[in-house]
Every structure is written in C-alpha cells, then in structure tokens.
Amino acid sequence: MTDNRSKQVKLFGPRYDEQIAAAYGGGVGGYTRNMKCYINYLNLKNYDLTPLYATVRGQYACLRFTALILPLRFVIDAINILKCVVKSPVDGIHVLGCYNTAIYRELFLLLICKLNRKKIIYDVKGGYFISTYRNKGRIYKWCIRTLVKYCDLILTEGLDDCRMI
C-alpha cells in the first residue's frame, strides 16, 4: 500500500508575518524574505511546507539583561523544536542556515531530527558561510563539519567551493 499523503516539512527560520523593530533590517532582511517566498510561493507537489519560527536577534531587546537574551532565545527555540519534531507528524525540517552564533541552535535541531528519524535539509545562502568558517575556531569548524556530514541534504546558493569543510 502506498502512502499518498503529502510530506509534512517545516521551514525553520524567522517570522515573516510581523516586523520586529529592533531586529536587523527591521526583521525584513534576506532570511525573512526567503521564509515568505518559500511559504507563500513555493508549491511543491506532495509536500506541505509550513513555518517553524526561530527567534531573531533584537526580538527581545526590551529585556534589561542583555547577557541572558541569547540563552533565552536558545531555550525558546529548543522548546519549539522539541514540540514540532517530537509531538507533530513532521517528516522533515528545512533550515535556513544562519550559522555564526545560531550554529548551536542548528546543531540542536540536527540532533533532535536524527534522534527522531526526521530528514533535515540545510540551506546555505551566500559566501558569508565560507568566510565565517575560515575565521572561526576549531569548535565552530567542528560544528559546521558535523552539520554538513549529517544533514540529509545541503542546498547552497552563492558558494563556489565548499571543499575546505
């Protein structure tokens, strides 16, 4: 018997349905435009693409203790990831890769997906990925190599050569 249901894929990235004044570019930068475009205009046969929102820098700018914002964002995102991957009938996650300090959140997402046998697609936009990799330390490079090694599919745009990873 064949499974005729649409594959449920969550697109992990920033909110596109509201502006965040303190966020970079008012919350309407490239990642936000990509989220909106993928969700609203990408019609894939047999795939149902819905958002799984990630927090963004500046979203909690109202908090007084700025040192707690990054850990708070990680906890919020981790809870949302766990709810989505463990409790919902999702087949896979498509991640708009932010790398840099978001690399730990992306590794957590990879781990949860792998533990729950969900597919993960890592989507890298632009050449900043390479320069960031080259300029970071060993732990960061290990994180990137782990993501690249264990993701089910890597999509790239604007990358000429990824062999150094």
Coordinates of C-alpha atoms in Angstrom, one line a residue:
M1 CA 0.0 0.0 0.0
T2 CA 1.4 3.4 -1.0
D3 CA 1.4 6.4 1.2
N4 CA -0.4 9.2 -0.7
R5 CA -0.3 11.8 2.0
S6 CA 1.7 15.0 1.5
K7 CA 5.1 15.0 3.2
Q8 CA 5.0 17.5 6.1
V9 CA 8.1 19.7 6.1
K10 CA 8.7 22.6 8.5
L11 CA 10.7 25.6 7.3
F12 CA 12.9 26.8 10.2
G13 CA 13.6 30.5 10.1
P14 CA 12.5 33.9 11.2
R15 CA 8.9 35.2 11.3
Y16 CA 7.8 36.8 8.1
D17 CA 4.3 37.9 9.2
E18 CA 5.4 40.7 11.6
Q19 CA 8.1 43.3 11.7
I20 CA 10.5 43.4 14.7
A21 CA 11.7 46.9 15.2
A22 CA 14.9 46.1 17.0
A23 CA 15.9 43.2 14.6
Y24 CA 18.4 43.7 11.9
G25 CA 16.8 45.4 9.0
G26 CA 13.5 45.7 11.0
G27 CA 13.1 42.0 10.8
V28 CA 12.5 42.0 7.0
G29 CA 16.0 41.0 5.8
G30 CA 17.0 38.3 3.4
Y31 CA 16.1 35.4 5.7
T32 CA 12.7 36.8 6.3
R33 CA 12.1 37.4 2.6
N34 CA 13.2 33.8 1.9
M35 CA 10.8 32.5 4.5
K36 CA 7.9 34.4 3.0
C37 CA 8.8 33.4 -0.5
Y38 CA 9.2 29.7 0.3
I39 CA 6.0 29.5 2.3
N40 CA 3.8 31.6 0.1
Y41 CA 5.0 30.9 -3.4
L42 CA 6.9 27.5 -3.5
N43 CA 4.3 24.9 -4.4
L44 CA 5.9 21.5 -4.3
K45 CA 3.8 18.6 -5.3
N46 CA 3.2 16.1 -2.4
Y47 CA 4.9 18.5 0.1
D48 CA 3.2 20.7 2.7
L49 CA 5.7 23.4 3.7
T50 CA 4.8 25.3 6.9
P51 CA 6.8 27.6 9.2
L52 CA 8.6 26.7 12.3
Y53 CA 9.7 30.1 13.6
A54 CA 13.1 30.8 15.0
T55 CA 13.8 33.7 17.3
V56 CA 15.9 36.6 15.9
R57 CA 18.5 39.0 17.3
G58 CA 16.7 42.0 18.6
Q59 CA 13.4 40.3 19.2
Y60 CA 13.8 40.6 22.9
A61 CA 15.5 43.9 23.0
C62 CA 13.1 45.1 25.7
L63 CA 14.9 42.8 28.3
R64 CA 17.3 44.6 30.6
F65 CA 19.8 41.8 31.0
T66 CA 21.2 41.5 27.5
A67 CA 23.6 38.7 28.6
L68 CA 20.5 36.5 29.1
I69 CA 18.9 37.1 25.7
L70 CA 21.0 34.5 23.7
P71 CA 20.4 31.7 26.2
L72 CA 16.7 32.7 26.5
R73 CA 16.4 32.6 22.7
F74 CA 18.0 29.1 22.6
V75 CA 15.6 27.8 25.2
I76 CA 12.6 29.2 23.4
D77 CA 13.8 27.7 20.1
A78 CA 14.6 24.4 21.7
I79 CA 11.1 24.1 23.2
N80 CA 9.6 24.9 19.8
I81 CA 11.9 22.4 18.0
L82 CA 11.0 19.7 20.5
K83 CA 7.3 20.3 20.2
C84 CA 7.5 20.3 16.5
V85 CA 9.8 17.3 15.9
V86 CA 8.7 15.0 18.7
K87 CA 5.0 15.8 19.0
S88 CA 3.8 16.6 15.5
P89 CA 3.7 14.4 12.4
V90 CA 6.5 16.2 10.6
D91 CA 8.6 14.3 8.0
G92 CA 11.5 16.8 7.9
I93 CA 12.9 20.2 8.6
H94 CA 14.2 22.7 6.1
V95 CA 16.7 25.0 7.9
L96 CA 17.6 28.4 6.5
G97 CA 21.1 28.2 7.8
C98 CA 22.2 31.3 9.8
Y99 CA 25.4 29.7 11.1
N100 CA 27.5 32.1 13.2
T101 CA 26.1 32.1 16.7
A102 CA 23.0 30.2 15.5
I103 CA 25.2 27.2 14.9
Y104 CA 24.4 25.7 18.3
R105 CA 20.7 26.0 17.7
E106 CA 21.2 24.4 14.3
L107 CA 23.2 21.5 15.8
F108 CA 20.5 21.0 18.5
L109 CA 17.9 20.8 15.7
L110 CA 20.1 18.3 13.8
L111 CA 20.4 16.2 16.9
I112 CA 16.7 16.2 17.6
C113 CA 15.9 15.4 14.0
K114 CA 18.3 12.5 13.9
L115 CA 17.1 11.0 17.2
N116 CA 13.6 11.1 15.9
R117 CA 14.4 9.9 12.4
K118 CA 13.4 13.1 10.6
K119 CA 15.0 14.4 7.5
I120 CA 16.9 17.6 7.7
I121 CA 17.8 20.0 4.8
Y122 CA 20.4 22.7 5.5
D123 CA 20.0 25.7 3.2
V124 CA 23.1 27.9 2.9
K125 CA 22.8 31.4 1.3
G126 CA 25.8 33.4 0.1
G127 CA 29.5 33.3 0.6
Y128 CA 29.5 34.5 4.2
F129 CA 29.3 30.9 5.2
I130 CA 32.8 30.2 3.8
S131 CA 34.5 33.3 5.3
T132 CA 32.8 32.7 8.7
Y133 CA 34.1 29.1 8.6
R134 CA 37.6 30.2 7.8
N135 CA 37.7 32.9 10.5
K136 CA 36.3 30.9 13.4
G137 CA 38.0 28.5 15.8
R138 CA 38.2 24.7 16.0
I139 CA 34.9 24.2 17.9
Y140 CA 32.9 26.3 15.3
K141 CA 34.6 24.4 12.4
W142 CA 33.7 21.1 14.1
C143 CA 30.1 22.2 14.4
I144 CA 29.9 23.1 10.6
R145 CA 31.6 19.8 9.6
T146 CA 29.1 17.9 11.8
L147 CA 26.1 19.7 10.2
V148 CA 27.4 19.1 6.7
K149 CA 28.1 15.5 7.4
Y150 CA 24.8 14.5 9.0
C151 CA 22.2 16.7 7.2
D152 CA 20.3 14.7 4.7
L153 CA 20.5 17.4 2.0
I154 CA 22.6 20.6 1.7
L155 CA 21.3 23.4 -0.5
T156 CA 23.8 26.1 -1.5
E157 CA 23.5 29.4 -3.2
G158 CA 26.5 31.6 -4.0
L159 CA 29.1 29.1 -2.9
D160 CA 31.8 28.4 -5.4
D161 CA 33.8 25.9 -3.4
C162 CA 33.0 24.0 -0.2
R163 CA 35.9 21.6 -0.3
M164 CA 37.7 23.1 2.7
I165 CA 34.9 21.9 5.0

